[in-house]
Amino acid sequence: MNVQIIADSASDLPDSYIEQYGIKRVSLTVHLDDQDYLDAVDIQSKDVYDAMRNGKAPKTSQVSPQTFKDLFEEYAKKGQPCIYLALSSELSGTYQTAKMMQQEVLEEYPDFQLEVIDTHCASLGYGLVVLRVAQLAQENADMETLLKTAESHMNHMEHIFTVDDLEYLKRGGRVSAAAAFVGTMLKIKPLLHVENGQLIPLEKIRGQKKVFKRMLELMNERGEDLGNQPIAISHGDDAERAEQLAEMIREEHGTQEIIIHQIGSAIGAHAGPGTIALFFLNKPYE
């Protein structure tokens, strides 16, 4: 029996990939206007971005313990091995919750094969890890192969992103109010990346046009085999600019597979509309 791959909604994978590779997706919760919504089920990220543009400040919370327990027990009863690949534990408590529920379920079903992995990745960087593991699972790869592949991809996944408005990072405590004010006045666009699962400021770029050029330079410095690996670009309701970046990559590297998709509510509620994020491996694709 295939190993079932489970991911959460912060992976930002398009529904077509979720369906094609039989990935089970669990939703984080979005809090907006005193209501709770399941991400990608009851609310779409476009609704969240529109609310943010109108001055609202949506919040998110992790997947509930009961959701994990019910899901893990469902597969335990069927005897189907599972791997849950989680959003970085530095960005959400979802991984820790899943680990607690894993322990509870394995006490009742000691022979059940259930692995819970902290990918230290986010958005489509996380999604690319999930996608590769799910592809191999569909080909009936064994648990050991899947875990080795997950570890390799997550340890070599690069995240480079920029936000359109520092105000949203200020709300989330990523930058100070003063820095956000000055940055907005000077049209400074921060570049950030992910290191050990955390969002880390990388550089400050002045002017919109220079940002993509610098992102591409960083990609060329860090990436390997860029023409032969799937590359992903996620965006905060700005498909036009995401496509511009994709075209620059195609022209330079001839990359055939570039996944472009909107950043979901779980990440978008903190990064805000206009965010552009680029994901690739810093080692040859396997």
Tab-separated table of C-alpha atoms in Angstrom:
chain	number	residue	atom	x	y	z
A	1	MET	CA	0.000	0.000	0.000
A	2	ASN	CA	1.246	3.477	-0.862
A	3	VAL	CA	2.498	5.708	1.921
A	4	GLN	CA	-0.068	8.473	2.423
A	5	ILE	CA	1.450	11.954	2.269
A	6	ILE	CA	-0.169	14.606	4.473
A	7	ALA	CA	0.544	18.340	4.352
A	8	ASP	CA	-1.080	21.455	5.717
A	9	SER	CA	-2.541	24.384	3.839
A	10	ALA	CA	0.609	26.491	4.282
A	11	SER	CA	2.228	24.369	1.542
A	12	ASP	CA	0.341	26.543	-0.993
A	13	LEU	CA	0.226	23.766	-3.598
A	14	PRO	CA	-2.414	24.226	-6.301
A	15	ASP	CA	-5.434	21.944	-5.960
A	16	SER	CA	-4.459	20.196	-9.201
A	17	TYR	CA	-1.274	18.842	-7.582
A	18	ILE	CA	-3.097	17.898	-4.383
A	19	GLU	CA	-5.568	15.836	-6.414
A	20	GLN	CA	-3.081	14.392	-8.909
A	21	TYR	CA	-0.786	12.990	-6.229
A	22	GLY	CA	-3.415	12.109	-3.647
A	23	ILE	CA	-2.017	14.453	-0.985
A	24	LYS	CA	-4.162	14.826	2.123
A	25	ARG	CA	-4.316	18.504	3.093
A	26	VAL	CA	-5.284	19.778	6.547
A	27	SER	CA	-6.201	23.419	7.075
A	28	LEU	CA	-4.900	26.065	9.402
A	29	THR	CA	-7.549	28.472	10.725
A	30	VAL	CA	-7.994	32.072	9.634
A	31	HIS	CA	-9.614	34.552	12.047
A	32	LEU	CA	-11.293	37.481	10.280
A	33	ASP	CA	-14.155	39.752	11.360
A	34	ASP	CA	-14.741	37.693	14.521
A	35	GLN	CA	-15.228	34.560	12.433
A	36	ASP	CA	-13.095	31.437	12.074
A	37	TYR	CA	-12.487	29.920	8.647
A	38	LEU	CA	-10.628	26.838	7.475
A	39	ASP	CA	-7.878	27.981	5.120
A	40	ALA	CA	-8.501	26.960	1.474
A	41	VAL	CA	-11.859	25.437	2.465
A	42	ASP	CA	-14.111	28.130	3.945
A	43	ILE	CA	-12.026	31.115	2.823
A	44	GLN	CA	-9.707	31.807	-0.083
A	45	SER	CA	-6.572	33.905	0.098
A	46	LYS	CA	-8.008	36.552	-2.252
A	47	ASP	CA	-10.609	37.332	0.444
A	48	VAL	CA	-7.834	37.732	2.997
A	49	TYR	CA	-5.788	40.034	0.763
A	50	ASP	CA	-8.814	42.206	0.003
A	51	ALA	CA	-9.513	42.508	3.727
A	52	MET	CA	-5.890	43.505	4.405
A	53	ARG	CA	-6.020	46.174	1.712
A	54	ASN	CA	-9.063	47.539	3.531
A	55	GLY	CA	-7.102	47.872	6.764
A	56	LYS	CA	-8.140	44.651	8.479
A	57	ALA	CA	-5.655	42.424	10.278
A	58	PRO	CA	-6.527	38.731	9.898
A	59	LYS	CA	-4.889	36.240	12.250
A	60	THR	CA	-4.136	32.571	11.830
A	61	SER	CA	-3.922	29.607	14.176
A	62	GLN	CA	-2.538	26.114	13.894
A	63	VAL	CA	-4.318	22.917	12.959
A	64	SER	CA	-6.290	21.627	15.941
A	65	PRO	CA	-5.089	18.608	17.942
A	66	GLN	CA	-8.397	16.814	17.342
A	67	THR	CA	-8.045	17.213	13.577
A	68	PHE	CA	-4.686	15.451	13.685
A	69	LYS	CA	-5.870	12.757	16.062
A	70	ASP	CA	-8.919	11.931	13.962
A	71	LEU	CA	-6.872	11.874	10.774
A	72	PHE	CA	-4.051	9.740	12.148
A	73	GLU	CA	-6.523	7.286	13.675
A	74	GLU	CA	-8.350	7.003	10.351
A	75	TYR	CA	-5.176	5.791	8.627
A	76	ALA	CA	-4.093	3.705	11.615
A	77	LYS	CA	-7.355	1.739	11.441
A	78	LYS	CA	-6.727	1.083	7.751
A	79	GLY	CA	-3.110	0.163	8.417
A	80	GLN	CA	-1.917	2.697	5.831
A	81	PRO	CA	1.552	4.159	6.516
A	82	CYS	CA	1.661	7.988	6.627
A	83	ILE	CA	4.123	10.859	6.524
A	84	TYR	CA	2.960	14.256	7.687
A	85	LEU	CA	5.266	16.970	6.350
A	86	ALA	CA	4.725	20.121	8.416
A	87	LEU	CA	5.149	23.861	7.974
A	88	SER	CA	8.291	25.128	9.712
A	89	SER	CA	7.975	24.860	13.480
A	90	GLU	CA	9.530	28.341	13.698
A	91	LEU	CA	6.433	29.788	12.017
A	92	SER	CA	3.635	27.714	13.550
A	93	GLY	CA	2.899	25.375	16.434
A	94	THR	CA	1.287	22.897	14.044
A	95	TYR	CA	4.309	20.583	13.986
A	96	GLN	CA	4.418	20.300	17.789
A	97	THR	CA	0.682	19.581	17.910
A	98	ALA	CA	1.061	16.847	15.309
A	99	LYS	CA	3.928	15.286	17.281
A	100	MET	CA	1.768	15.132	20.411
A	101	MET	CA	-1.061	13.477	18.512
A	102	GLN	CA	1.376	11.086	16.846
A	103	GLN	CA	2.468	9.890	20.279
A	104	GLU	CA	-1.126	9.412	21.457
A	105	VAL	CA	-2.136	7.459	18.358
A	106	LEU	CA	0.974	5.272	18.374
A	107	GLU	CA	0.278	4.295	21.979
A	108	GLU	CA	-3.024	2.847	20.810
A	109	TYR	CA	-1.722	1.548	17.454
A	110	PRO	CA	1.934	0.624	18.117
A	111	ASP	CA	2.397	-1.068	14.723
A	112	PHE	CA	1.182	1.952	12.749
A	113	GLN	CA	3.887	3.578	10.591
A	114	LEU	CA	3.488	7.320	11.124
A	115	GLU	CA	6.246	9.884	10.625
A	116	VAL	CA	5.892	13.596	11.454
A	117	ILE	CA	8.559	15.805	9.867
A	118	ASP	CA	9.354	19.472	10.459
A	119	THR	CA	10.318	20.664	6.959
A	120	HIS	CA	11.670	24.041	8.181
A	121	CYS	CA	10.091	25.378	4.972
A	122	ALA	CA	7.117	27.563	4.096
A	123	SER	CA	4.744	28.331	1.227
A	124	LEU	CA	5.792	26.713	-2.062
A	125	GLY	CA	9.268	25.936	-0.696
A	126	TYR	CA	7.417	23.610	1.639
A	127	GLY	CA	5.106	22.686	-1.238
A	128	LEU	CA	7.987	21.551	-3.449
A	129	VAL	CA	9.202	19.201	-0.703
A	130	VAL	CA	5.694	17.759	-0.339
A	131	LEU	CA	5.287	17.445	-4.094
A	132	ARG	CA	8.497	15.477	-4.657
A	133	VAL	CA	7.775	13.083	-1.787
A	134	ALA	CA	4.185	12.592	-3.000
A	135	GLN	CA	5.392	11.834	-6.528
A	136	LEU	CA	7.667	9.096	-5.202
A	137	ALA	CA	4.935	7.785	-2.893
A	138	GLN	CA	2.658	7.407	-5.905
A	139	GLU	CA	5.409	5.307	-7.502
A	140	ASN	CA	5.320	3.046	-4.419
A	141	ALA	CA	8.668	4.163	-2.999
A	142	ASP	CA	9.287	2.750	0.471
A	143	MET	CA	9.230	4.743	3.694
A	144	GLU	CA	13.023	4.989	3.949
A	145	THR	CA	13.337	6.440	0.438
A	146	LEU	CA	10.575	8.955	1.081
A	147	LEU	CA	12.116	10.140	4.338
A	148	LYS	CA	15.575	10.501	2.768
A	149	THR	CA	14.112	12.480	-0.123
A	150	ALA	CA	12.165	14.741	2.226
A	151	GLU	CA	15.291	15.412	4.287
A	152	SER	CA	17.408	16.157	1.227
A	153	HIS	CA	14.883	18.515	-0.358
A	154	MET	CA	14.009	20.424	2.802
A	155	ASN	CA	17.670	20.884	3.735
A	156	HIS	CA	18.517	22.279	0.312
A	157	MET	CA	15.413	24.378	-0.382
A	158	GLU	CA	16.069	28.086	-0.864
A	159	HIS	CA	13.416	30.717	-0.080
A	160	ILE	CA	13.971	34.257	-1.363
A	161	PHE	CA	11.115	36.710	-1.111
A	162	THR	CA	10.157	40.348	-1.029
A	163	VAL	CA	7.126	42.126	0.365
A	164	ASP	CA	5.324	45.038	-1.227
A	165	ASP	CA	4.462	46.864	1.981
A	166	LEU	CA	6.497	46.717	5.189
A	167	GLU	CA	3.353	47.556	7.168
A	168	TYR	CA	2.259	43.916	7.118
A	169	LEU	CA	5.587	42.660	8.470
A	170	LYS	CA	5.397	45.377	11.118
A	171	ARG	CA	2.013	44.052	12.266
A	172	GLY	CA	3.533	40.600	12.607
A	173	GLY	CA	6.480	41.937	14.589
A	174	ARG	CA	9.039	41.243	11.846
A	175	VAL	CA	10.136	44.871	11.518
A	176	SER	CA	9.778	47.899	13.785
A	177	ALA	CA	7.196	50.615	13.196
A	178	ALA	CA	9.991	53.102	12.493
A	179	ALA	CA	11.656	50.825	9.944
A	180	ALA	CA	8.338	50.226	8.218
A	181	PHE	CA	7.633	53.968	8.024
A	182	VAL	CA	11.078	54.859	6.678
A	183	GLY	CA	11.069	51.928	4.273
A	184	THR	CA	7.721	52.912	2.823
A	185	MET	CA	8.791	56.548	2.431
A	186	LEU	CA	11.992	55.569	0.608
A	187	LYS	CA	10.318	52.807	-1.433
A	188	ILE	CA	12.704	50.271	0.104
A	189	LYS	CA	11.881	46.654	-0.718
A	190	PRO	CA	13.327	44.153	1.741
A	191	LEU	CA	14.651	40.823	0.549
A	192	LEU	CA	14.278	38.012	3.063
A	193	HIS	CA	15.086	34.330	3.114
A	194	VAL	CA	14.507	31.343	5.377
A	195	GLU	CA	17.316	30.043	7.572
A	196	ASN	CA	16.728	27.136	9.954
A	197	GLY	CA	13.018	27.619	9.398
A	198	GLN	CA	13.022	31.295	10.407
A	199	LEU	CA	12.384	34.395	8.305
A	200	ILE	CA	15.663	36.336	8.136
A	201	PRO	CA	16.164	39.780	6.522
A	202	LEU	CA	18.739	39.537	3.760
A	203	GLU	CA	19.066	42.889	2.005
A	204	LYS	CA	17.228	46.141	1.377
A	205	ILE	CA	16.678	47.109	-2.248
A	206	ARG	CA	15.573	50.569	-3.268
A	207	GLY	CA	13.163	50.545	-6.181
A	208	GLN	CA	10.820	47.927	-7.570
A	209	LYS	CA	12.754	47.188	-10.770
A	210	LYS	CA	15.959	46.257	-8.947
A	211	VAL	CA	14.286	43.648	-6.745
A	212	PHE	CA	13.731	40.952	-9.378
A	213	LYS	CA	17.203	41.477	-10.807
A	214	ARG	CA	18.708	40.899	-7.365
A	215	MET	CA	16.475	37.884	-6.716
A	216	LEU	CA	17.731	36.347	-9.936
A	217	GLU	CA	21.349	37.111	-9.000
A	218	LEU	CA	20.884	35.375	-5.650
A	219	MET	CA	19.256	32.438	-7.380
A	220	ASN	CA	22.244	32.124	-9.727
A	221	GLU	CA	24.672	32.340	-6.802
A	222	ARG	CA	22.892	29.753	-4.671
A	223	GLY	CA	21.124	27.418	-7.077
A	224	GLU	CA	22.360	24.425	-9.046
A	225	ASP	CA	20.936	22.685	-12.085
A	226	LEU	CA	18.323	25.447	-12.350
A	227	GLY	CA	17.175	24.446	-15.828
A	228	ASN	CA	16.330	20.892	-14.791
A	229	GLN	CA	14.504	21.256	-11.490
A	230	PRO	CA	10.975	22.415	-10.711
A	231	ILE	CA	11.065	26.017	-9.520
A	232	ALA	CA	8.190	27.711	-7.707
A	233	ILE	CA	7.001	31.288	-7.386
A	234	SER	CA	4.239	32.206	-4.983
A	235	HIS	CA	2.599	35.608	-4.875
A	236	GLY	CA	0.303	37.707	-2.736
A	237	ASP	CA	-2.449	38.322	-5.290
A	238	ASP	CA	-0.027	39.617	-7.932
A	239	ALA	CA	0.096	37.009	-10.699
A	240	GLU	CA	1.379	39.530	-13.249
A	241	ARG	CA	4.612	40.255	-11.383
A	242	ALA	CA	5.064	36.562	-10.543
A	243	GLU	CA	4.890	35.777	-14.262
A	244	GLN	CA	7.445	38.524	-14.984
A	245	LEU	CA	9.904	36.844	-12.636
A	246	ALA	CA	9.146	33.434	-14.149
A	247	GLU	CA	9.875	34.761	-17.638
A	248	MET	CA	13.238	36.118	-16.503
A	249	ILE	CA	14.106	32.653	-15.167
A	250	ARG	CA	12.969	30.913	-18.357
A	251	GLU	CA	15.067	33.262	-20.493
A	252	GLU	CA	18.191	32.727	-18.399
A	253	HIS	CA	17.940	29.010	-17.580
A	254	GLY	CA	15.381	27.503	-19.951
A	255	THR	CA	13.519	26.070	-16.969
A	256	GLN	CA	10.599	23.967	-18.142
A	257	GLU	CA	8.622	23.576	-14.916
A	258	ILE	CA	7.819	26.727	-12.973
A	259	ILE	CA	4.890	26.451	-10.572
A	260	ILE	CA	3.180	29.797	-10.001
A	261	HIS	CA	0.494	29.990	-7.353
A	262	GLN	CA	-1.046	32.436	-4.930
A	263	ILE	CA	0.246	32.455	-1.356
A	264	GLY	CA	-2.447	30.996	0.860
A	265	SER	CA	-4.071	32.634	3.844
A	266	ALA	CA	-1.803	30.955	6.403
A	267	ILE	CA	1.293	32.783	5.114
A	268	GLY	CA	-0.402	35.647	3.288
A	269	ALA	CA	-2.102	36.969	6.423
A	270	HIS	CA	1.376	37.883	7.694
A	271	ALA	CA	3.265	38.769	4.489
A	272	GLY	CA	0.458	40.735	2.857
A	273	PRO	CA	-0.622	41.447	-0.710
A	274	GLY	CA	2.136	42.056	-3.238
A	275	THR	CA	4.556	39.532	-1.746
A	276	ILE	CA	6.651	37.634	-4.297
A	277	ALA	CA	8.537	34.512	-3.203
A	278	LEU	CA	10.983	32.341	-5.153
A	279	PHE	CA	11.887	28.734	-4.303
A	280	PHE	CA	14.561	26.420	-5.733
A	281	LEU	CA	17.117	23.810	-4.690
A	282	ASN	CA	20.764	24.638	-4.077
A	283	LYS	CA	21.809	21.167	-5.262
A	284	PRO	CA	21.097	19.081	-8.370
A	285	TYR	CA	17.533	17.768	-8.562
A	286	GLU	CA	16.949	14.113	-7.732
